[in-house]
CSV table of C-alpha atoms in Angstrom, one decimal:
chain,number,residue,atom,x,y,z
V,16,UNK,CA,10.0,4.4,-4.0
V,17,UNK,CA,9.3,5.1,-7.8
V,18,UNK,CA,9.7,8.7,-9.1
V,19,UNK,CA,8.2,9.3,-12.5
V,20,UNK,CA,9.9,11.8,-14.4
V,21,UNK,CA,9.0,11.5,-18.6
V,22,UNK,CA,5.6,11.3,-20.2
V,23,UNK,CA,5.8,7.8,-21.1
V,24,UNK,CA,6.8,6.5,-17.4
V,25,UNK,CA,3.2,8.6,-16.4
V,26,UNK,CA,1.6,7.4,-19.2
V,27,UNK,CA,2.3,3.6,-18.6
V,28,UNK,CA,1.2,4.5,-15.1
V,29,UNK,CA,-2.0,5.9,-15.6
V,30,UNK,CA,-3.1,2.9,-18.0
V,31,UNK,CA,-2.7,0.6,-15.5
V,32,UNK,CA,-4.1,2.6,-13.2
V,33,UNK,CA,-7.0,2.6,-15.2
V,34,UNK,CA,-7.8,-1.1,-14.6
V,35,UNK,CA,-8.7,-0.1,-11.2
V,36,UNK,CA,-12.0,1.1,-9.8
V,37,UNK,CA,-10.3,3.9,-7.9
V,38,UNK,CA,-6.9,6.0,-7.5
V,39,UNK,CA,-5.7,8.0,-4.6
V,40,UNK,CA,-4.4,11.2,-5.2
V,41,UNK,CA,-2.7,14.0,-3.5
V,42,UNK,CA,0.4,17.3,-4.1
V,43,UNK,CA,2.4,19.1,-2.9
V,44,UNK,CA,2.8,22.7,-3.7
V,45,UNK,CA,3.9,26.0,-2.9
V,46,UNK,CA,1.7,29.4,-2.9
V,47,UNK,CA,3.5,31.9,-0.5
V,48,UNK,CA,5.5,33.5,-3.4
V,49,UNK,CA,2.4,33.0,-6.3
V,50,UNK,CA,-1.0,34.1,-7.0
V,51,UNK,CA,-1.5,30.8,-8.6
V,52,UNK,CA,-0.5,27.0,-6.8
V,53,UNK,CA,2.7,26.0,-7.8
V,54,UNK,CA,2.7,22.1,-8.8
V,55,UNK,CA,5.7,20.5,-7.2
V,56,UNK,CA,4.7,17.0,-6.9
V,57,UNK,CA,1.9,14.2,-7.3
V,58,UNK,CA,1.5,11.2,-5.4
V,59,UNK,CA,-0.7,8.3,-6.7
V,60,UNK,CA,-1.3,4.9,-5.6
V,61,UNK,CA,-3.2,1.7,-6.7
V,62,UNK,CA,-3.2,-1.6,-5.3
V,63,UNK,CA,-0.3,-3.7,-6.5
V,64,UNK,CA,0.6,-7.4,-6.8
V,65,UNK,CA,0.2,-9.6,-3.5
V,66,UNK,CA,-1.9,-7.1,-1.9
V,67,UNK,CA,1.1,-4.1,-1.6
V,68,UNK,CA,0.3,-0.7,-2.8
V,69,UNK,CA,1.6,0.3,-6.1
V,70,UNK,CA,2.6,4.2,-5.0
V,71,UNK,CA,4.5,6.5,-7.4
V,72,UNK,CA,5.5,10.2,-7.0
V,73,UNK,CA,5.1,12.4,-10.3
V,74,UNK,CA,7.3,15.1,-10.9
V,75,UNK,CA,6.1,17.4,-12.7
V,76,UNK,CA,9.3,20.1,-12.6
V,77,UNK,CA,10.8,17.1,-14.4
V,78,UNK,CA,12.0,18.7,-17.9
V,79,UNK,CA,9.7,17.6,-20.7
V,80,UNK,CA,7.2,15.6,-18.6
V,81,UNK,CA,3.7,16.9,-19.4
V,82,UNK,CA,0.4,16.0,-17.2
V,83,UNK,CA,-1.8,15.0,-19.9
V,84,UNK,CA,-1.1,11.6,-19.1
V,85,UNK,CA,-2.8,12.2,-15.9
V,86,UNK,CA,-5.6,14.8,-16.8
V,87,UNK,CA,-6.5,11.9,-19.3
V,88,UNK,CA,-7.2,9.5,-15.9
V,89,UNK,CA,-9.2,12.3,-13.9
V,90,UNK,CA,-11.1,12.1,-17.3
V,91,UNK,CA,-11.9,8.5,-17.3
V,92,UNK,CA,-15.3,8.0,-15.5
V,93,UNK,CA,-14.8,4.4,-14.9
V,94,UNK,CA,-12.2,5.3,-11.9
V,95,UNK,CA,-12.7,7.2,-8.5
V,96,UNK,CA,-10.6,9.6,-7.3
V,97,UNK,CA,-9.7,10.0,-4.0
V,98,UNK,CA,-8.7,12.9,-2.4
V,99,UNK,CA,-8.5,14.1,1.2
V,100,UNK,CA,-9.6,17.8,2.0
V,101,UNK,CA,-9.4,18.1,-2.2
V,102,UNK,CA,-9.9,22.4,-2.8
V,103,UNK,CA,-6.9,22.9,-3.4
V,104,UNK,CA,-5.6,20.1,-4.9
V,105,UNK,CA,-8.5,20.8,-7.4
V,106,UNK,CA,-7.8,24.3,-7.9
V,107,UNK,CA,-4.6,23.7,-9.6
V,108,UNK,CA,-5.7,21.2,-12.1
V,109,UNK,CA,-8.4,23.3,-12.7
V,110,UNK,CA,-6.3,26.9,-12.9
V,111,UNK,CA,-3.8,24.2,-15.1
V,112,UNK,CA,-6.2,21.9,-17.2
V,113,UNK,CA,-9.6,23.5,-17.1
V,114,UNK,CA,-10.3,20.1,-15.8
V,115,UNK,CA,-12.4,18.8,-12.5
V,116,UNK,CA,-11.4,15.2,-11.7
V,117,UNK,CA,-14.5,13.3,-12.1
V,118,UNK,CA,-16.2,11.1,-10.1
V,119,UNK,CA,-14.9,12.3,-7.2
V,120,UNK,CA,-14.7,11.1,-3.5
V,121,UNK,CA,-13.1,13.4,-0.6
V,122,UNK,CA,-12.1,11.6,2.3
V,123,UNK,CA,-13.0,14.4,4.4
V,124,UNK,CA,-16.5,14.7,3.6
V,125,UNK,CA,-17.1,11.7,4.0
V,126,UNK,CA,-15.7,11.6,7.8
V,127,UNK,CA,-18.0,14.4,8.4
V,128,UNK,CA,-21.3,11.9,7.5
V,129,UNK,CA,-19.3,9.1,9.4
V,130,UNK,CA,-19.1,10.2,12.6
V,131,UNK,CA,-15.9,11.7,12.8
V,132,UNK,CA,-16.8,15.8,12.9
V,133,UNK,CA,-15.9,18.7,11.5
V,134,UNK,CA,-13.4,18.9,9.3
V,135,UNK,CA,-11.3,15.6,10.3
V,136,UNK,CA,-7.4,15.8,9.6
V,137,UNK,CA,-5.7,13.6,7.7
V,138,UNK,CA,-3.4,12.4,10.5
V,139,UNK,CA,-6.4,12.1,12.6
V,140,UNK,CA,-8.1,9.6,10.2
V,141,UNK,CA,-5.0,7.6,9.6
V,142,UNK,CA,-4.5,7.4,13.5
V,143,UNK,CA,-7.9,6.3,13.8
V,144,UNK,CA,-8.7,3.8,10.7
V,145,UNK,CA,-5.4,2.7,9.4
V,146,UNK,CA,-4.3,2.4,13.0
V,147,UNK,CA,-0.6,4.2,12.0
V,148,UNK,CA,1.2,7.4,12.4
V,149,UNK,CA,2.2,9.9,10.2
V,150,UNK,CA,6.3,11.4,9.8
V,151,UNK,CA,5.6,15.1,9.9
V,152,UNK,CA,8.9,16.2,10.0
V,153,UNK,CA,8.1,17.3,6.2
V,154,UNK,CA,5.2,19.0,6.2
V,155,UNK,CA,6.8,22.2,6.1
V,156,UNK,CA,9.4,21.8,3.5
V,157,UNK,CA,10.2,23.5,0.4
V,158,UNK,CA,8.7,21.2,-1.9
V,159,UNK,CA,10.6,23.1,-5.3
V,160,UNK,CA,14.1,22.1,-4.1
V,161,UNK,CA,15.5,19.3,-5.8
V,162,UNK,CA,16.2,16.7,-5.4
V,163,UNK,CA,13.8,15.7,-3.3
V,164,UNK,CA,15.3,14.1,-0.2
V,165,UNK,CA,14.6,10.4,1.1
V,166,UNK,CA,12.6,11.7,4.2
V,167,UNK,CA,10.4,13.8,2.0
V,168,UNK,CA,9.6,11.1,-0.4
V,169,UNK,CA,8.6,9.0,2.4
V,170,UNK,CA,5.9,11.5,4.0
V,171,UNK,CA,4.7,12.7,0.6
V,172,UNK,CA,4.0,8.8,-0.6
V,173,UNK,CA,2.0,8.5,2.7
V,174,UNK,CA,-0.7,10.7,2.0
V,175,UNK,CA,-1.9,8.5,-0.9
V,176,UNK,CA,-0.7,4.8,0.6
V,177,UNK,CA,-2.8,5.0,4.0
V,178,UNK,CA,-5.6,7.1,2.0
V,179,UNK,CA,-6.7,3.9,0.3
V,180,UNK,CA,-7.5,2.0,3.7
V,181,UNK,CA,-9.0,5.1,5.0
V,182,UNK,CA,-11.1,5.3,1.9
V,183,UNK,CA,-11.9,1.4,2.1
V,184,UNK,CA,-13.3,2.4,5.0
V,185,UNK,CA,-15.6,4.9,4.7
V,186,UNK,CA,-16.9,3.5,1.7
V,187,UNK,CA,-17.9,0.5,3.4
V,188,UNK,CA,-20.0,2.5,6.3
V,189,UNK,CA,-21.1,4.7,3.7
V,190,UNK,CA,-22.7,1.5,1.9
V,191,UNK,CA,-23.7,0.2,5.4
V,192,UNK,CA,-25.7,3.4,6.4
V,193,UNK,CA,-27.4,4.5,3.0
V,194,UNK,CA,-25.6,8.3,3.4
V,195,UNK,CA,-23.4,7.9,0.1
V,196,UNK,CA,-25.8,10.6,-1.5
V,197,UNK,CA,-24.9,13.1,1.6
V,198,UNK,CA,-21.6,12.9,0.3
V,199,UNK,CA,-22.6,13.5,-2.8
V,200,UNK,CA,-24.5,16.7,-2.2
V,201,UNK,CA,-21.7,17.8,-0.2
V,202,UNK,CA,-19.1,17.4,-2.9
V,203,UNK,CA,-21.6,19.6,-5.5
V,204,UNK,CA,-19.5,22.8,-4.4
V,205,UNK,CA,-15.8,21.0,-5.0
V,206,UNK,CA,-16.9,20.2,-8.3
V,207,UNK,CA,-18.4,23.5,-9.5
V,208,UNK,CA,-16.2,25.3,-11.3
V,209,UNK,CA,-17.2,28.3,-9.9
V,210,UNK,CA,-15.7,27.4,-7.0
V,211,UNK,CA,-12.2,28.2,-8.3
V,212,UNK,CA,-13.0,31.3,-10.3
V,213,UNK,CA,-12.1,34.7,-8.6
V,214,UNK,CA,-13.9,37.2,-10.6
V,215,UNK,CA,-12.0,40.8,-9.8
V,216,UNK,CA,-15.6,42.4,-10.2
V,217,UNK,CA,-16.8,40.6,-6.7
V,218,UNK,CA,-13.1,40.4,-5.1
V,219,UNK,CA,-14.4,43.5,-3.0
V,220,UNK,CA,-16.9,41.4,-1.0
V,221,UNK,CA,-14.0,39.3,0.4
V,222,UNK,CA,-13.1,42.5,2.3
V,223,UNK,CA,-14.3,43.4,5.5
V,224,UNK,CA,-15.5,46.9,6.1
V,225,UNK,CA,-17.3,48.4,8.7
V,226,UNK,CA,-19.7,50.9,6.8
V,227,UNK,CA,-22.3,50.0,4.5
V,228,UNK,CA,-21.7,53.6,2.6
V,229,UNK,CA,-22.7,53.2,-1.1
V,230,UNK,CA,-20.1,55.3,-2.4
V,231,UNK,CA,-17.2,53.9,0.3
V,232,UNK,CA,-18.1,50.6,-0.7
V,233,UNK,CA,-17.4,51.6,-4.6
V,234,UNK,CA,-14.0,52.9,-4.2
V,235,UNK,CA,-13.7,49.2,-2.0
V,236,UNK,CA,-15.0,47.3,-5.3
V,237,UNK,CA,-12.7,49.4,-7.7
V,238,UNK,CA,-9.6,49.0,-5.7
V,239,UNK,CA,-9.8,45.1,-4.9
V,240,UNK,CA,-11.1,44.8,-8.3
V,241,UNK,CA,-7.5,46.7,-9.8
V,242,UNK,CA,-5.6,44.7,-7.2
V,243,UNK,CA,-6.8,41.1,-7.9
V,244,UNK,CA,-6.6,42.0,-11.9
V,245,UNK,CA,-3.1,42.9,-11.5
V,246,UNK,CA,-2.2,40.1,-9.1
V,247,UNK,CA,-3.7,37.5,-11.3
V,248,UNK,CA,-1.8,38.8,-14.2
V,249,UNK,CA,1.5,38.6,-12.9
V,250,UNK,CA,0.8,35.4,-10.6
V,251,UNK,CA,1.7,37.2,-7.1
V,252,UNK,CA,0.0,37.4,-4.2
V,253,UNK,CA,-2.6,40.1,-3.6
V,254,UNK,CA,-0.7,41.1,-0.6
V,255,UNK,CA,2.1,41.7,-2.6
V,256,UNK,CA,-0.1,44.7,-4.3
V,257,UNK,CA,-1.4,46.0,-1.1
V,258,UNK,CA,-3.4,44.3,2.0
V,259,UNK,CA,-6.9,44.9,3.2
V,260,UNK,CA,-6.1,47.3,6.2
V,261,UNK,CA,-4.0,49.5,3.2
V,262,UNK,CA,-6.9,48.8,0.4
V,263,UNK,CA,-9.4,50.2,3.9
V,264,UNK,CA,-7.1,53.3,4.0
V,265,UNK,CA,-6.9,54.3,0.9
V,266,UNK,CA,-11.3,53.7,0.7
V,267,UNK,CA,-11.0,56.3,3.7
V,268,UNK,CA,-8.3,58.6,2.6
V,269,UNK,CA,-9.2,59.1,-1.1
V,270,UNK,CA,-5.9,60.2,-2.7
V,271,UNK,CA,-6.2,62.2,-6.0
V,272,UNK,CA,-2.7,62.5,-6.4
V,273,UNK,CA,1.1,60.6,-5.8
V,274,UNK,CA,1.2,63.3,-3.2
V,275,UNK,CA,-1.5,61.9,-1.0
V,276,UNK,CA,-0.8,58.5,-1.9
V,277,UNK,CA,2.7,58.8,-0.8
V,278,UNK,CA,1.3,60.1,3.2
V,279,UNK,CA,-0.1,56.8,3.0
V,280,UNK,CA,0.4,54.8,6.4
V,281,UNK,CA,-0.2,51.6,5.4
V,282,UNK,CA,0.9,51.0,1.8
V,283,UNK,CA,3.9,49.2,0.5
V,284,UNK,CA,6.6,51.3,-0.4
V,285,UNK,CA,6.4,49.1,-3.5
V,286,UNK,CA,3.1,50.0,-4.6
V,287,UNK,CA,4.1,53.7,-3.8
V,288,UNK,CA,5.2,54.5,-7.7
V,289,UNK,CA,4.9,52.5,-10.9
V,290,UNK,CA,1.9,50.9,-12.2
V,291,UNK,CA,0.5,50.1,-8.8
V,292,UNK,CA,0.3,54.1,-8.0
V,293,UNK,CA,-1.1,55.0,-11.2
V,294,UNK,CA,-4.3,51.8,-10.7
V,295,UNK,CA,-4.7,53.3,-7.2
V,296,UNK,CA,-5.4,56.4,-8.1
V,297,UNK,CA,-7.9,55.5,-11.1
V,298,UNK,CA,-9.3,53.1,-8.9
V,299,UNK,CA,-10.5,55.8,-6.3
V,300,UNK,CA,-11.1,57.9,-9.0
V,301,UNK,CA,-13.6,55.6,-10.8
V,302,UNK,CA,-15.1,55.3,-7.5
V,303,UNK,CA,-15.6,58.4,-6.9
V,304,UNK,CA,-17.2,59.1,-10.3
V,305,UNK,CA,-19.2,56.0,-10.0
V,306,UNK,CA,-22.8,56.6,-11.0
V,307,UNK,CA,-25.3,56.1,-8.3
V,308,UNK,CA,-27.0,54.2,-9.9
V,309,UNK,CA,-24.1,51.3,-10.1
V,310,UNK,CA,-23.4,52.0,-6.9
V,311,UNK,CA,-23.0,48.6,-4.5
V,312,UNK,CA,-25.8,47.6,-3.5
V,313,UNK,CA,-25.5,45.9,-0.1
V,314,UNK,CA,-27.8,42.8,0.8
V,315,UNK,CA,-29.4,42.7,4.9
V,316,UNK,CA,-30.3,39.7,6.0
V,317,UNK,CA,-32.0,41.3,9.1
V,318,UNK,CA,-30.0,39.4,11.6
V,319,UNK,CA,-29.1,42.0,13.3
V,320,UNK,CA,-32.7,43.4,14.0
V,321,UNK,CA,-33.7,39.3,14.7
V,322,UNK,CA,-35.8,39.2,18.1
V,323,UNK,CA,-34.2,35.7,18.9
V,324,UNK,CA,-36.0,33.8,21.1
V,325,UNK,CA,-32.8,32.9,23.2
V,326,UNK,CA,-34.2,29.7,25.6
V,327,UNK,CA,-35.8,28.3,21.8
V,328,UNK,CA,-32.0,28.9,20.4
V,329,UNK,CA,-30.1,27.3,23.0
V,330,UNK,CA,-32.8,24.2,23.1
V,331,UNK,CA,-31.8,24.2,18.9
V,332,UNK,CA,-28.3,24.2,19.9
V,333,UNK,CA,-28.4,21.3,22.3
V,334,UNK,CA,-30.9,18.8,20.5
V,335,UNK,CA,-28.6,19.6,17.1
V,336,UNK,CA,-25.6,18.3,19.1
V,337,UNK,CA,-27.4,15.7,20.7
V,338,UNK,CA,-28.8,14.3,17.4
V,339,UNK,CA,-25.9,14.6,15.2
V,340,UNK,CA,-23.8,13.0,18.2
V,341,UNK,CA,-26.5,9.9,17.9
V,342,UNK,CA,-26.2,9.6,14.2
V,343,UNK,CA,-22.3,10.5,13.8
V,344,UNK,CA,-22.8,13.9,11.6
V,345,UNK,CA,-21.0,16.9,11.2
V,346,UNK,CA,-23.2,19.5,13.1
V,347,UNK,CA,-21.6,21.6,10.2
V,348,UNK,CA,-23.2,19.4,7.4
V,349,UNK,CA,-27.0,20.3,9.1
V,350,UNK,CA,-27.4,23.6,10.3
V,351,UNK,CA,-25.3,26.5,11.3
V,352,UNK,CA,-25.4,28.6,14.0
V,353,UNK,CA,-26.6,31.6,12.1
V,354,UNK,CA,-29.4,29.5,10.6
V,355,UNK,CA,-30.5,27.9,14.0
V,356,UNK,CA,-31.0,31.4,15.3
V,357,UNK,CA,-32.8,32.5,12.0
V,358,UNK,CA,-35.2,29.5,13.3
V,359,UNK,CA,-35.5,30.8,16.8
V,360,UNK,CA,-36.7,34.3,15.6
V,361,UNK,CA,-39.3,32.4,13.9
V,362,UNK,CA,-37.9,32.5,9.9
V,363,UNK,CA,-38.5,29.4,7.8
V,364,UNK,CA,-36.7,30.3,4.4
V,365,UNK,CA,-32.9,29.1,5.8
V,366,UNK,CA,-31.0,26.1,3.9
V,367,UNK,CA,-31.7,24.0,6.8
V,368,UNK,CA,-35.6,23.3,6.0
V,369,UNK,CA,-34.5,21.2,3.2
V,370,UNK,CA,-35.6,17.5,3.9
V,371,UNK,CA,-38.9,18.1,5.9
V,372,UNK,CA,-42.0,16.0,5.6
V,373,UNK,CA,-44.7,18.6,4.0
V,374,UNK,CA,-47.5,16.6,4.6
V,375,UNK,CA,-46.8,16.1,8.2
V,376,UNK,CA,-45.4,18.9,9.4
V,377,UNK,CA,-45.5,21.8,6.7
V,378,UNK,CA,-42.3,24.3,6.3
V,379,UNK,CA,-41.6,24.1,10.1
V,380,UNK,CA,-39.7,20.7,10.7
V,381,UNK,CA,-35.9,21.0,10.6
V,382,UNK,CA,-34.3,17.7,9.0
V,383,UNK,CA,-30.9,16.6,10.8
V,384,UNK,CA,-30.7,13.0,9.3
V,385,UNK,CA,-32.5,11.9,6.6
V,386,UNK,CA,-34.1,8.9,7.1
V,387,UNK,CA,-33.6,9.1,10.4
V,388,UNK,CA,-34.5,11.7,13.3
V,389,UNK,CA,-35.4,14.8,13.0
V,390,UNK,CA,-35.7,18.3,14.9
V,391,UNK,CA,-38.9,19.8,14.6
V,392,UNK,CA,-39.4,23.7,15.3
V,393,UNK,CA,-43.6,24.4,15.2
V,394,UNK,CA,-43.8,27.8,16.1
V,395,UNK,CA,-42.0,28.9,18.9
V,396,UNK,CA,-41.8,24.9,20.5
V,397,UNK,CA,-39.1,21.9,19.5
V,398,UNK,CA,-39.8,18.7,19.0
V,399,UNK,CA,-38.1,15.3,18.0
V,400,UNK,CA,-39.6,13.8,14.7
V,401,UNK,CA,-39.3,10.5,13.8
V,402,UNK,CA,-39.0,10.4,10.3
């Protein structure tokens, strides 16, 4: 089992792995300590001589060894990537290298158009396709320690080695049943950058709050905005500043001086003093003098006041999992439950009219397969399309 630690050893790697149509990929990291990922190891494989997996683990805590090597493959748009439930995995290269592996396949999503729901695990897959079983007695291991021991090494080179037949797989039925560009679609959000952006300015609608006061809701944006600013600066978690039920406090409380602050119930007695104290406090205070006409404006989507026609949303409910059972979808990867009640209150303008057949059956037919069936809603009666 091959460890690369220098450049050259990763760069010799990568050009060979560049012969290849595709590379499976995978780390291991730690983030309970960190704002930010930290990169303990990467695991890549290729097919090897006489049909055995060429497998390496990249190290990059190794002294000297830079990445580039690597960032220089997820560049090269002659190989697929391959990557099981990838967020994460791309969120470090991206907070690292600016960079989005490209193209891209995610095992995962592609489970979820083959028939094997929501969200398949990786285990589950590898039980189910490569017919083998995982070691898990790593999976929760300190991954910065060093050296890394034998039993380690052998779990973390099995998330890329059965990730080939697994992708082999799906790629085949993919072929087979004409839904590659589902997966496609699907992958649009990993590959947005946005996607691994936090801007502090909209950290506040992460938090959940009861009240849809205007000027509450400020000193809520001014706080988690000071509090994801400062996290991100020094690389801790936000937690580590102050969590949501002390960030709802202090909304509620107000504190003007270290006074108040200090009666707080909630709030480290870290964040008590010092420069966390001192970005409370403005941050309530900028709240507080927040002009109203910047105050946050909060967006209804009218569920609430929906007159759900509840016999039309269970019949939704059943024919979605019906269908998506038939043609081995992710109910997820159709409709939602929120949007098949929009649908039963009579709304049309919901992410899950995409697909229908205008000329047939206008704005009211609900796609579930393309190419396939489809679940029609006219009015306030369901129907089964063929498409």
């Amino acid at each position: 089992m091959k460890t690369i630690t220098t450049t050259e050893a990763l760069a010799d790697y990568c050009r060979r792995a560049a012969t290849f149509p595709y590379v499976t990929v995978d780390t291991e990291f730690l983030r309970e300590r960190t704002y930010y990922s930290k990169l303990c190891l990467v695991q890549l494989a290729v097919m090897g001589d006489d049909d055995e997996v060429d497998a390496v683990l990249v190290d990059p805590l190794a002294d000297g060894l830079s990445l580039e090597p690597l960032y220089d493959l997820f560049r090269d748009e002659g190989v697929v990537k391959v990557f099981h439930a990838a967020r994460q995995d791309l969120e470090i290269f991206y907070v690292d290298a600016g960079l989005i592996p490209s193209p891209l396949f995610d095992t995962q999503v592609a489970a979820m158009v083959c028939g094997f729901g929501d969200q398949a695990g990786y285990e589950t897959l590898v039980r189910k396709i490569a017919k083998a079983q995982l070691d898990k007695s790593s999976r929760f291991t300190d991954w910065s320690r060093r050296p890394l021991t034998d039993a380690q090494k052998k779990y973390a080179i099995g998330d890329v080695t059965h990730l080939r037949v697994i992708y082999e797989f799906l790629k085949a039925q993919l072929e087979e049943t004409g839904r590659a560009k589902w997966v496609k679609e699907e992958l649009s959000v990993l590959t947005d950058p946005d996607t691994y952006t936090v801007d502090p300015d909209e950290a506040w609608k992460r938090v959940k709050t009861r009240t849809n006061s205007a000027r509450f809701l400020a000193i809520v944006r001014e706080l988690a905005r000071f509090r994801e600013t400062y996290a991100q600066e020094r690389n801790i978690p936000r937690s580590r500043v102050y969590k949501d039920d002390a960030l709802m406090e202090l909304a509620s409380t107000k504190p003007k001086d270290m006074g108040e602050l200090g009666r707080s119930r909630l709030l480290l007695r870290e964040a008590r003093k010092g420069e966390v104290a001192e970005g409370i406090l403005a941050a309530v205070q900028a709240g507080l003098d927040c002009p109203q006409e910047d105050l946050p404006k909060v967006e209804k989507d009218g569920r609430d006041k929906l007159q759900v026609n509840p016999a039309l949303a269970d019949l939704l409910r059943v024919l979605l999992k019906a269908r998506c059972e038939e043609t081995g979808v992710a109910q997820k990867l159709i409709a939602s439950a929120a949007d098949l009640d929009l649908l039963a209150a009579g709304k049309r303008s919901v992410p899950a009219l995409k697909g229908w057949r205008a000329e047939v059956f206008g704005k009211d037919a609900l796609r579930l397969c393309d190419g396939e069936l489809a679940l029609g809603v006219k009015g306030q009666s369901v129907q089964v399309i063929e498409t």
